[in-house]
Coordinates of C-alpha atoms in Angstrom, one line a residue:
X8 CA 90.1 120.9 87.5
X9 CA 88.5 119.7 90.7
X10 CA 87.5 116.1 92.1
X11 CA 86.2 114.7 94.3
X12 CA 87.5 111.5 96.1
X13 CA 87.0 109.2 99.1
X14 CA 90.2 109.2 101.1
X15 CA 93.3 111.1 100.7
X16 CA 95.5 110.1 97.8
X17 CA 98.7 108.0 99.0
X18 CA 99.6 106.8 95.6
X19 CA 99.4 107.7 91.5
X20 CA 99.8 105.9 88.7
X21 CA 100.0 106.7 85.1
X22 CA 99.6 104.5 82.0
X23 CA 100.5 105.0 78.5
X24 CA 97.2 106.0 77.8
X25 CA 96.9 108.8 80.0
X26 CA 94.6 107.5 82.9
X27 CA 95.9 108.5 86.5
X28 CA 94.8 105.8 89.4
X29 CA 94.9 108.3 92.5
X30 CA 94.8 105.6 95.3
X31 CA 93.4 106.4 98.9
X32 CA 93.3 104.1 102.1
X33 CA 90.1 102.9 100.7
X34 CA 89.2 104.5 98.0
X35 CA 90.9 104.7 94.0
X36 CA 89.9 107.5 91.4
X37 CA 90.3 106.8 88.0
X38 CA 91.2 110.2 86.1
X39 CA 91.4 111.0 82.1
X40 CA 94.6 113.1 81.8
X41 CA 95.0 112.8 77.9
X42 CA 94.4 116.6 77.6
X43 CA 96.5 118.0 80.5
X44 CA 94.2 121.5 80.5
X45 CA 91.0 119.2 81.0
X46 CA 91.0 116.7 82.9
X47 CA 88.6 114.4 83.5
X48 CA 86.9 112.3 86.7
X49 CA 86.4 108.8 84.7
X50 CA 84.9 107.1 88.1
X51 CA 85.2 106.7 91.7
X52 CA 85.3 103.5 93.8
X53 CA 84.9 102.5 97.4
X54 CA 88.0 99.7 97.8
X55 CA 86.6 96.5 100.3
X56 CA 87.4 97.7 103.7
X57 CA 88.5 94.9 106.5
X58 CA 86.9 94.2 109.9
X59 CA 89.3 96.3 111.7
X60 CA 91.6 98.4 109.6
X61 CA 92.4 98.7 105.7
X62 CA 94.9 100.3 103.7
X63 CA 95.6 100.3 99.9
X64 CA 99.5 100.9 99.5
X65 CA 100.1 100.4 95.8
X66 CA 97.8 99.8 92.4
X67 CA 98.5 99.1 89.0
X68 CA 97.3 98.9 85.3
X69 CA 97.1 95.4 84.4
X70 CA 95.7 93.0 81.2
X71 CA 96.6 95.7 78.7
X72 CA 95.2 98.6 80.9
X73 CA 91.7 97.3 80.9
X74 CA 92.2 96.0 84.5
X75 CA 93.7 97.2 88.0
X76 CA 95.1 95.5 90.5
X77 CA 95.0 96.9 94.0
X78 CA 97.1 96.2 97.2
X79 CA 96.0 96.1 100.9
X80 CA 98.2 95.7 103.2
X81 CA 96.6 94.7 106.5
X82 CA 94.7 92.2 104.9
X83 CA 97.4 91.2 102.5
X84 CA 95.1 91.1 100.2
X85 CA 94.5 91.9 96.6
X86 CA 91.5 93.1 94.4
X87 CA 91.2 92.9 90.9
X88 CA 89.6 95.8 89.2
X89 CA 87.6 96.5 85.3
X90 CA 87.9 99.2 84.4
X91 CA 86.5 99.0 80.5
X92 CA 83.0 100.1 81.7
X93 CA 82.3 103.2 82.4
X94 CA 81.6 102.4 86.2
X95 CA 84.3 100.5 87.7
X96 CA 83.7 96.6 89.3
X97 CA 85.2 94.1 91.5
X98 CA 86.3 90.8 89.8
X99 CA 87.8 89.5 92.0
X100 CA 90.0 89.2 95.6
X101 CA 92.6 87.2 96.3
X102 CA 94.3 86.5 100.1
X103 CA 98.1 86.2 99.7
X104 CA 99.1 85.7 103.2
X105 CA 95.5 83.8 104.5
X106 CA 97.4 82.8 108.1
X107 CA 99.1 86.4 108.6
X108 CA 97.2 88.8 111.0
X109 CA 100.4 91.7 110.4
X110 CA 100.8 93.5 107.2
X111 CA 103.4 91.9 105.2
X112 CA 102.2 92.9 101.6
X113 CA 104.3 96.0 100.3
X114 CA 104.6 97.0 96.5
X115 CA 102.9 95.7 93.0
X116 CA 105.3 95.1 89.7
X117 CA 104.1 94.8 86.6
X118 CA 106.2 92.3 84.2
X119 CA 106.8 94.8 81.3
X120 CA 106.7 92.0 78.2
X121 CA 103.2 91.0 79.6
X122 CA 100.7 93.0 81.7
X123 CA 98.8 90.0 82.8
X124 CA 101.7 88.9 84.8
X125 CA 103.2 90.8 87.8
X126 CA 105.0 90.9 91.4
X127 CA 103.8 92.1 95.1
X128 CA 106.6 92.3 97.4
X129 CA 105.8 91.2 100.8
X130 CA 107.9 91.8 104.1
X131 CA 108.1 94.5 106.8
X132 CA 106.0 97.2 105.9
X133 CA 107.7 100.0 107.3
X134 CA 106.2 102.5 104.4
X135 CA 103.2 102.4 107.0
X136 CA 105.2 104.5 109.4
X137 CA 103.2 103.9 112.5
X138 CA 105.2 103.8 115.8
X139 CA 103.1 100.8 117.2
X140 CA 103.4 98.8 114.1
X141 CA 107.0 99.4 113.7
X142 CA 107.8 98.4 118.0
X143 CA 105.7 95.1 116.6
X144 CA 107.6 94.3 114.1
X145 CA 110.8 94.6 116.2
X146 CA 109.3 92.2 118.8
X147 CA 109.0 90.5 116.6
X148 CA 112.0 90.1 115.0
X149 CA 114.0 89.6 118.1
X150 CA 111.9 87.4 119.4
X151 CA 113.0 83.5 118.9
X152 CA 109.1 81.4 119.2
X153 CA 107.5 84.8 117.0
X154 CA 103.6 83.0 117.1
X155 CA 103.5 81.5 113.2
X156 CA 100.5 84.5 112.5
X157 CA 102.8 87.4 113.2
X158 CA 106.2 85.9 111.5
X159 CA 106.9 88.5 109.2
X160 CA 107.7 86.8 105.1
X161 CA 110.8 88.0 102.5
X162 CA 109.3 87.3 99.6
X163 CA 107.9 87.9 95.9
X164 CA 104.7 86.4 94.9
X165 CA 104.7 86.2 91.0
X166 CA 100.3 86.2 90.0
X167 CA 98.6 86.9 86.9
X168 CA 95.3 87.8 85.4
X169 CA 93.7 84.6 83.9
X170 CA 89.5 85.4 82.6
X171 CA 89.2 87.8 85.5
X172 CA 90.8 86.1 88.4
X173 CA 93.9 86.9 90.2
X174 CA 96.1 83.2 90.1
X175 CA 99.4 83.0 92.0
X176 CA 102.0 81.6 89.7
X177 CA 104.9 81.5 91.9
X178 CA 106.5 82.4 95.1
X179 CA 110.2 83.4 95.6
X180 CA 111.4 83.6 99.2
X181 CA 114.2 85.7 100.1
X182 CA 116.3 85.1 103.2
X183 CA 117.9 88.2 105.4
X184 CA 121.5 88.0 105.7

């Protein structure tokens, strides 16, 4: 088995049903593992890109594995996937942090009882492992008057899937001790 896809893979995710999100920068591949000695390219997409940089960190299956949810971090910034057609379409985006200009957004949850429901972690992202982005965030954490766009967040933003849009249900800030 071979294929193709747009960036190289920094995340996989598996569902019951045998489907495999490989997740790029900018890019997700949807893959039919159900027989392990065939598998099979399902479709390709080109994730939105920002003005200056992207980076998807983290997808997931959502709505009973007929959506996905996607993560960028720069943008802290969310896309909601179908994936029920054979070619997979945007439904919608969603801005978690609108007044942040550092990435903050970390790591998707689904809610195991329901699939329309989950979590994104947001904080620090030091998975990014950049040496200038990780000085930043230092200055930034030692500095007292940070500018309110580059204050780094502790929390969990609870959102579900209601008729195709992402809705933000709740948000549960977390203080550092």
């Amino acid at each position: 088995f071979k294929t193709e896809i747009g960036a190289t893979p920094i995340e996989a995710v598996i569902n019951g049903h045998n489907k495999i999100i490989l997740l790029g920068k900018n890019s997700l591949t949807l893959v039919d593992a159900s027989n392990p000695h065939q598998l099979q390219n399902n479709a390709q997409f080109m994730l939105p890109k920002n003005k200056e940089r992207t980076a998807f960190v983290d997808a997931a299956f959502v709505d009973n594995n007929k959506k996905i949810v996607a993560l960028e971090t720069y943008s802290n910034s969310l896309v909601l996937l179908d994936i029920e057609s054979p070619n997979i379409s945007l439904l919608d985006q969603k801005h978690l942090l609108p007044t942040k200009t550092i990435p903050l957004s970390i790591d998707i949850e689904v809610n195991p009882e329901n699939s329309q429901e989950f979590w994104v972690l947001q904080g620090s992202n030091y998975r990014l492992a950049n040496k200038k982005l990780i000085a930043l965030y230092k200055k930034i954490l030692q500095k007292k008057e940070a500018v309110e766009s580059e204050k780094p967040v502790n929390q969990l933003q609870k959102l579900r899937v209601n008729q195709n849009k992402l809705e933000l249900s709740s948000t549960l800030k977390m203080d550092n001790k």
